[in-house]
Coordinates of C-alpha atoms in Angstrom, one line a residue:
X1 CA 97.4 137.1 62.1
X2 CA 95.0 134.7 63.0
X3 CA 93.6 134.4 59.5
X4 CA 97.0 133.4 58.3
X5 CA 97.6 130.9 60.6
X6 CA 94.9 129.2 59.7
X7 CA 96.1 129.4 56.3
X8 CA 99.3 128.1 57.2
X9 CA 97.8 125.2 59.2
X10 CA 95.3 124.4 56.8
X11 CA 98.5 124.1 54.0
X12 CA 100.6 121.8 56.7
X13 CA 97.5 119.8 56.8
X14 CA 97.1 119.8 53.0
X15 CA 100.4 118.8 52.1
X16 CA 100.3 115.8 54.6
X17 CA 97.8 114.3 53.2
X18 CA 99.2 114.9 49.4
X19 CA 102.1 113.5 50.7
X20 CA 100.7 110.3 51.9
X21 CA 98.9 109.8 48.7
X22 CA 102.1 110.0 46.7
X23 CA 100.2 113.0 45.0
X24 CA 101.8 117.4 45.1
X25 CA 100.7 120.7 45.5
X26 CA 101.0 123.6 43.4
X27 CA 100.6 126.2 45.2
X28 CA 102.8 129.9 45.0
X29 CA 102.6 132.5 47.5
X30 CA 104.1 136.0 47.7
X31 CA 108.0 135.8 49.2
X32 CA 108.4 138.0 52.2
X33 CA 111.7 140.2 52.8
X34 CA 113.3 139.6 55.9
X35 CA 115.9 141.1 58.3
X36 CA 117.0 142.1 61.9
X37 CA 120.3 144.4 63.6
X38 CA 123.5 142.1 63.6
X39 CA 124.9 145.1 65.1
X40 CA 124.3 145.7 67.7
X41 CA 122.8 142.3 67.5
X42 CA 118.6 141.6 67.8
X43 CA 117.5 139.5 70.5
X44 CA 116.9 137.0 68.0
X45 CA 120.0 137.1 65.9
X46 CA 122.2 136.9 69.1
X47 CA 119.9 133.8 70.9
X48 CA 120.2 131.7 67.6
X49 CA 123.7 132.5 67.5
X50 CA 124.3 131.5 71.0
X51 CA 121.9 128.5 70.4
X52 CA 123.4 127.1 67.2
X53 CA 125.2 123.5 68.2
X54 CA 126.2 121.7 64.9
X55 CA 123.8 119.0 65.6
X56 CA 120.2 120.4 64.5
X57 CA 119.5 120.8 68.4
X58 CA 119.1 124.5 69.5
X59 CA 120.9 124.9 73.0
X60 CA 121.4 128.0 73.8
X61 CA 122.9 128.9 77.2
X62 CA 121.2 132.6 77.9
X63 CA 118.4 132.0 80.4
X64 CA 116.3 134.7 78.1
X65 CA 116.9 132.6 75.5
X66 CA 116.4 128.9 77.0
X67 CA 113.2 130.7 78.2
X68 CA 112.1 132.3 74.7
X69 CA 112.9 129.2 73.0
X70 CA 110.5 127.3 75.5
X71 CA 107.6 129.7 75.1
X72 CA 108.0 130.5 71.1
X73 CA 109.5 127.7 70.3
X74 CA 112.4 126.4 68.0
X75 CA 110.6 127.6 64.3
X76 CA 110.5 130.9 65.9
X77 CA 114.6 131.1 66.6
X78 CA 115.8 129.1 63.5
X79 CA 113.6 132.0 61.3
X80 CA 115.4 134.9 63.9
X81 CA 115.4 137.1 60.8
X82 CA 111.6 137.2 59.9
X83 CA 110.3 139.2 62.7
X84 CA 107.9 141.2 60.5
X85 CA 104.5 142.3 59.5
X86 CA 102.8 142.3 56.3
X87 CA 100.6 144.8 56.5
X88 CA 102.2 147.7 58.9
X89 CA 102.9 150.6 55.9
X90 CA 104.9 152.2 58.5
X91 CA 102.9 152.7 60.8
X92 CA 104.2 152.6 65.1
X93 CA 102.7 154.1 67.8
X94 CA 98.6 153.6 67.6
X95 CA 99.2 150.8 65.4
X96 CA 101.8 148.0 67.2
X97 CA 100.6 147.8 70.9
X98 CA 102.9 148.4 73.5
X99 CA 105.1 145.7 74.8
X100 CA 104.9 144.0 71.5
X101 CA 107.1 146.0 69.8
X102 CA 110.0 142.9 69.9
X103 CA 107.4 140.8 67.8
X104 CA 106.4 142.8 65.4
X105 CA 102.7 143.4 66.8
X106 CA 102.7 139.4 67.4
X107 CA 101.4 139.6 63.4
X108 CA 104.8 137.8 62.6
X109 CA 104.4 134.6 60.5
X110 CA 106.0 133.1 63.5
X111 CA 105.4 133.3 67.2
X112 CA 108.2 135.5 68.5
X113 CA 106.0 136.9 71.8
X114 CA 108.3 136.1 74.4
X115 CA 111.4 138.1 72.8
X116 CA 109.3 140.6 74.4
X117 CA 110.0 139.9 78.0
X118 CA 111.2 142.6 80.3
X119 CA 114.4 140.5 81.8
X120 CA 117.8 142.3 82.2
X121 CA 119.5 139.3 81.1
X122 CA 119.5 139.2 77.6
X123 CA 122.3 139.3 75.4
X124 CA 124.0 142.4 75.5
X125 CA 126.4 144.5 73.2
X126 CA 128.7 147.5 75.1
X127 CA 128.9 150.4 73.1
X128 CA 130.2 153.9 74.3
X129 CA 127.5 157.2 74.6
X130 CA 128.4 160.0 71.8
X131 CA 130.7 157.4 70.0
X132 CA 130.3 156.2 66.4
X133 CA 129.2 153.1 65.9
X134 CA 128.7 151.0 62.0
X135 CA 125.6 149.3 62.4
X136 CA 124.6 146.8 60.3
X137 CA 121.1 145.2 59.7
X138 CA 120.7 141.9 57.3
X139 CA 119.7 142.0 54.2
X140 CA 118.7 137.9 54.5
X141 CA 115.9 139.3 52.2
X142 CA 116.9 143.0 50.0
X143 CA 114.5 145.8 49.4
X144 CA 114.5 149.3 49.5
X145 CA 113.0 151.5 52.5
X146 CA 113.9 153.5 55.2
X147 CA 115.1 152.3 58.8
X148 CA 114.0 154.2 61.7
X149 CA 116.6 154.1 64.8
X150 CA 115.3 154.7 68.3
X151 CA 116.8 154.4 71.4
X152 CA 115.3 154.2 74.8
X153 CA 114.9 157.0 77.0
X154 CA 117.6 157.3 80.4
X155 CA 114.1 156.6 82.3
X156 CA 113.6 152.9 80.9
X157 CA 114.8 150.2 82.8
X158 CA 115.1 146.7 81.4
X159 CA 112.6 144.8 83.4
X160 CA 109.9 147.5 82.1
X161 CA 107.5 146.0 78.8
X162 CA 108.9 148.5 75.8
X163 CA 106.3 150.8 75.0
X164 CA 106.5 153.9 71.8
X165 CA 106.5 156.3 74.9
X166 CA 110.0 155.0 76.0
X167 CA 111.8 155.6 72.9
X168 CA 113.6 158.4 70.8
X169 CA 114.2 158.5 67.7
X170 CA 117.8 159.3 66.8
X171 CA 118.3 158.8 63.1
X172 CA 116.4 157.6 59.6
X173 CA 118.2 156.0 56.7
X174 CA 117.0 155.6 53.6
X175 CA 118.9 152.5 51.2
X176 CA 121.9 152.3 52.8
X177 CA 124.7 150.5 50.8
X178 CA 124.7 146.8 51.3
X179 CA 127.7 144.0 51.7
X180 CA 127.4 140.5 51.4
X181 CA 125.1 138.2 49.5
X182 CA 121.2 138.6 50.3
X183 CA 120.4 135.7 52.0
X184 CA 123.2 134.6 53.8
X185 CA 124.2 135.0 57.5
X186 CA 126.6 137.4 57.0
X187 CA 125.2 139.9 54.5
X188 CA 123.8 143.3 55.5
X189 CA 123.2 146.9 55.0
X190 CA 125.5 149.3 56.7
X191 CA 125.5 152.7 57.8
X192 CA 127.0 154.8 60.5
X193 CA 125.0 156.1 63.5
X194 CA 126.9 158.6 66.3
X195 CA 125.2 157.3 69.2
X196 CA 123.6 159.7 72.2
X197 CA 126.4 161.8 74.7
X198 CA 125.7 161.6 77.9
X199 CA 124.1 158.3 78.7
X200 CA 125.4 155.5 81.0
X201 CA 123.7 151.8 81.8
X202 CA 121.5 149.8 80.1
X203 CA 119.6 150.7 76.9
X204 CA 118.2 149.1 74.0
X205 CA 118.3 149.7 70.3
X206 CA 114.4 149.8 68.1
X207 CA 114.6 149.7 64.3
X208 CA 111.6 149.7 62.6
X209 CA 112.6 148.9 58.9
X210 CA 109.8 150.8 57.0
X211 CA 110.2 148.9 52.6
X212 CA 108.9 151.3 50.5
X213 CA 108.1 148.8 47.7
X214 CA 105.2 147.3 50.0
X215 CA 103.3 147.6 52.9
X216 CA 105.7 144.8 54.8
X217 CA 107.7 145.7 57.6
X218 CA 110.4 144.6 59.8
X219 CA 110.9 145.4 63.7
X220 CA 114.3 144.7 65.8
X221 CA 115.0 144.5 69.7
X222 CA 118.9 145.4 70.9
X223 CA 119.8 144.5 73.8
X224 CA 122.4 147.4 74.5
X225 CA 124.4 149.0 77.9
X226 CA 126.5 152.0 77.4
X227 CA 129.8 151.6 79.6
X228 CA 132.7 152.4 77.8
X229 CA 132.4 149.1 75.5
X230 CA 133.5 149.1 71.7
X231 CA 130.6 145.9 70.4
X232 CA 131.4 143.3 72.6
X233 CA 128.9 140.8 73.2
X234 CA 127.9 138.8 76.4
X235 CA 125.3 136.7 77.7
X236 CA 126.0 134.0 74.6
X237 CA 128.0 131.0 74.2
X238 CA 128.1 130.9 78.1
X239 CA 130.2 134.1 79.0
X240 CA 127.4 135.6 81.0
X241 CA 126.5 139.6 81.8
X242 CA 129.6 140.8 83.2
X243 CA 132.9 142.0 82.3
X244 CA 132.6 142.2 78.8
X245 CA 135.2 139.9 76.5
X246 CA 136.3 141.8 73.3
X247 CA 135.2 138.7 71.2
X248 CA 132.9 140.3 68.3
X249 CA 130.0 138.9 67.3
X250 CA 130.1 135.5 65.8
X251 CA 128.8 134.9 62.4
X252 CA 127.1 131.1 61.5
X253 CA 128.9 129.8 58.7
X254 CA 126.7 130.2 55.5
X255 CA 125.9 127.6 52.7
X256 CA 126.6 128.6 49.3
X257 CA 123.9 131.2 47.7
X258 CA 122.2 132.6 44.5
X259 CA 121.6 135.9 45.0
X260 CA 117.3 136.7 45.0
X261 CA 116.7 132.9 46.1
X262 CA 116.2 132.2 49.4
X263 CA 114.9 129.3 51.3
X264 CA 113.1 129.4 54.8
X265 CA 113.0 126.2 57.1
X266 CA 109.7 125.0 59.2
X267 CA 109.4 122.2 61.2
X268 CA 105.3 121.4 60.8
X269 CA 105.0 118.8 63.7
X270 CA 107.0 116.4 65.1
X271 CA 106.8 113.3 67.0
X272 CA 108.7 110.5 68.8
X273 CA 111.2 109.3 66.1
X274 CA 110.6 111.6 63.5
X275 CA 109.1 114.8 62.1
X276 CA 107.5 116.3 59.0
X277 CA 109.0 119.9 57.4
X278 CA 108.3 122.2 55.0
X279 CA 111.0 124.6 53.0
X280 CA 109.4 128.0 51.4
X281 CA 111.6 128.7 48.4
X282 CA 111.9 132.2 47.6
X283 CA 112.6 134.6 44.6
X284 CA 113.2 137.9 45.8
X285 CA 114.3 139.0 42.0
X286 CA 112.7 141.2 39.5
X287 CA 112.2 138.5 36.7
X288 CA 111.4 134.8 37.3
X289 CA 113.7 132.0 38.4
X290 CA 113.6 129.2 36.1
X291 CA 114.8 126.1 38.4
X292 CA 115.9 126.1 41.8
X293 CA 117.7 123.7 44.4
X294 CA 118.4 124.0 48.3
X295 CA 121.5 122.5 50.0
X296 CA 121.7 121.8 53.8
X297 CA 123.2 119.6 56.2
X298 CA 121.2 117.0 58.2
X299 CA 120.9 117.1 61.8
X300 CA 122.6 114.3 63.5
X301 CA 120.6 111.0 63.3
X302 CA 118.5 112.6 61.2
X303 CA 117.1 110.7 57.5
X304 CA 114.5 112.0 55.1
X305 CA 112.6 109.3 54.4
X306 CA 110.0 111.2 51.8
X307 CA 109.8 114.0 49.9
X308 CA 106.7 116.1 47.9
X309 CA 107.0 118.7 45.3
X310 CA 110.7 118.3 44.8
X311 CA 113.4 116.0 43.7
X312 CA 115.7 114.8 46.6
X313 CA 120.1 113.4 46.3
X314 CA 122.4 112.9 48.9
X315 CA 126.0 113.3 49.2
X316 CA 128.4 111.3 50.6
X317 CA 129.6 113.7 53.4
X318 CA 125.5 113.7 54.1
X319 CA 124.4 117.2 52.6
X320 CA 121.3 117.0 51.1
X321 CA 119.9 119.2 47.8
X322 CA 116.2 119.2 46.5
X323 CA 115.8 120.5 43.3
X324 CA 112.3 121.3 41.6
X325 CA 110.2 119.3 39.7
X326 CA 108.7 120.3 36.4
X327 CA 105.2 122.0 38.0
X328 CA 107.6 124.5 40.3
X329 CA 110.4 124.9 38.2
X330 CA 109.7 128.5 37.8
X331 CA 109.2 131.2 40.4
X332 CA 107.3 134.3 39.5
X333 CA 109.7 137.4 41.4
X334 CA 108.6 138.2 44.7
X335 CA 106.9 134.6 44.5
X336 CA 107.3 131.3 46.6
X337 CA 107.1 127.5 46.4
X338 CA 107.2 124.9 49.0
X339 CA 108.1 121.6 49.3
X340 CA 108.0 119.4 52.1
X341 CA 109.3 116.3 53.7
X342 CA 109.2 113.7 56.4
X343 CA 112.3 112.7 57.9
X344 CA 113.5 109.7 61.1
X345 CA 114.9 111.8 63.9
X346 CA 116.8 111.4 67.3
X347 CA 115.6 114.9 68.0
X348 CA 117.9 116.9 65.7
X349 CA 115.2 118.4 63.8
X350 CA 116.3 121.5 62.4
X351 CA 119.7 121.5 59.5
X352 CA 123.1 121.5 61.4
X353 CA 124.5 125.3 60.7
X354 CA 121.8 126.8 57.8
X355 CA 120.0 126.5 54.6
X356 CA 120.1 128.0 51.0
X357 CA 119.5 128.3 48.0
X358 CA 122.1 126.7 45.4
X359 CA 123.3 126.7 42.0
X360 CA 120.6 124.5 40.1

């Protein structure tokens, strides 16, 4: 972990300077596959849901949240679905220490560390013991592997750190069928789980998704409480940790996508009045992509005011698309290019709703 975070910090630092010589990079890395549970929802798929404003500002209104964001910061909640590590193969117990099983080991690309707080006031979905339940997981990145399901033992409490002792596992499912575009906000896999008789009060949901095409994994922390509920949510959008609403859970609205390409945002640094970015452009196919362009939305009172290793328009309504330029035009599969920008900003530094890939 620490070795690629040097990397990443020595590329940030790299591409500044390219940037302010009016020069590019042309680099490619390897594209990482990406998901957490949408239901019952991950502590990071429900905070960024809750935090989501429209404006590029991330408010969310869960104490856990507010606090996580603080601590992790706002890079860590906008990438909710990357909580991952390269190099697991599988392995759990021995391997991922207890009490960082939320963030993936802390070997995440991101820092997700404080999504492993034992608080009992995280979001929570209501589910009913022995009931059936579809769950669904999101495929923001496909690949085929297994997913391990465990739930915590009646002994756990809450505001205990989750350790491999403390679960059970209750099923494994290998490629499950999938619905909805890969990389959008509302595309998963889906499969049906018949959750454990006999349990009552608070709970939470482990999956350790396991790909069988590399040695990357994927690791998801639900937030669940077993009292007669049918997957309503609370503790987002202000409703609290009480009498459950039956509101399901919401679902960002997604841009337009391409399938395999996928594009991952990262704020680099920022400063009073502005900030500098990065986008990772993915191809998750099996044969190289030959052009590319991301669309989002600007944050309110926010303006690009350069742009490196890409080609940048603006539409009236004030989406903006970046395209490739002839040294990145094509993306090897399972390869990545990144282009970067600095940008004037009121403090809305992250895209109002999300970003993706578009038709070139």
């Amino acid at each position: 972990m620490a070795g690629r975070s040097r990397l990443i910090s020595l590329a940030a630092v790299l591409a500044t300077l390219l940037g302010a010589l009016g020069l590019t990079a042309l680099w490619q890395g390897k594209a990482e596959a990406h998901g957490v549970a949408m239901m019952p929802g991950s502590r990071t798929y429900l905070c960024q849901v809750d935090a989501l404003s429209g404006t590029g500002a991330l408010n969310p209104t869960n104490p856990a949240c507010r606090d996580a964001l603080s601590k992790s910061g706002a890079n860590a909640l906008y990438n909710w679905f990357a909580v991952l590590d390269s190099n697991a193969g599988g392995r759990g117990a021995g391997y991922v220490p207890d009490g960082t099983l939320c963030s993936a080991g802390d070997r995440s690309p991101y820092d997700f560390s404080a999504y492993n707080a034992a608080r009992a006031d995280w979001p929570k979905t209501h589910l009913t013991s022995g009931a059936g339940i579809q769950l669904q997981y999101s495929n923001w990145a496909a690949h085929p592997g297994d997913f391990r399901v465990y739930v915590t033992k009646p002994s756990w409490s809450p505001t205990s750190a989750l350790g491999w002792n403390d679960l059970q596992l209750v099923q494994t499912v290998s490629n499950p069928p999938q619905q909805g575009s890969p990389g959008a906000n509302g595309g998963h896999y889906y499969w049906d789980l018949t959750l454990p008789s006999g349990r009552s009060g608070d709970a939470l949901m482990f999956i350790q998704w396991v790909r069988s095409d590399s040695q990357e994994n994927f690791f998801s922390c639900s937030d669940i409480v077993f009292d007669g509920g049918k997957g309503e949510v609370t503790g987002i959008g202000g409703s609290g940790n009480g009498t459950p609403t039956p509101t399901p859970t919401p679902t960002p609205t997604d841009p337009e996508h391409t399938g395999s390409c996928m594009a991952v945002y990262n704020v680099e640094s920022s400063w009073n009045g502005g900030f500098q970015a990065s986008v990772e452009v993915m191809n998750h196919g099996t044969e190289p992509r030959n052009g590319w362009a991301v669309q989002w939305k600007l944050g309110t009172g926010t303006q690009i005011n350069s742009v490196w290793n890409g080609t940048l328009s603006t539409g009236s309504d004030g989406t903006v698309t970046v395209r490739n330029v002839d040294h990145n035009r094509v993306i090897a599969p399972d390869g990545s290019v990144t282009f970067g920008f600095t940008a004037n900003s009121s403090g809305n530094n992250f895209p109002a709703g999300t970003i993706g890939c578009v038709t070139s």
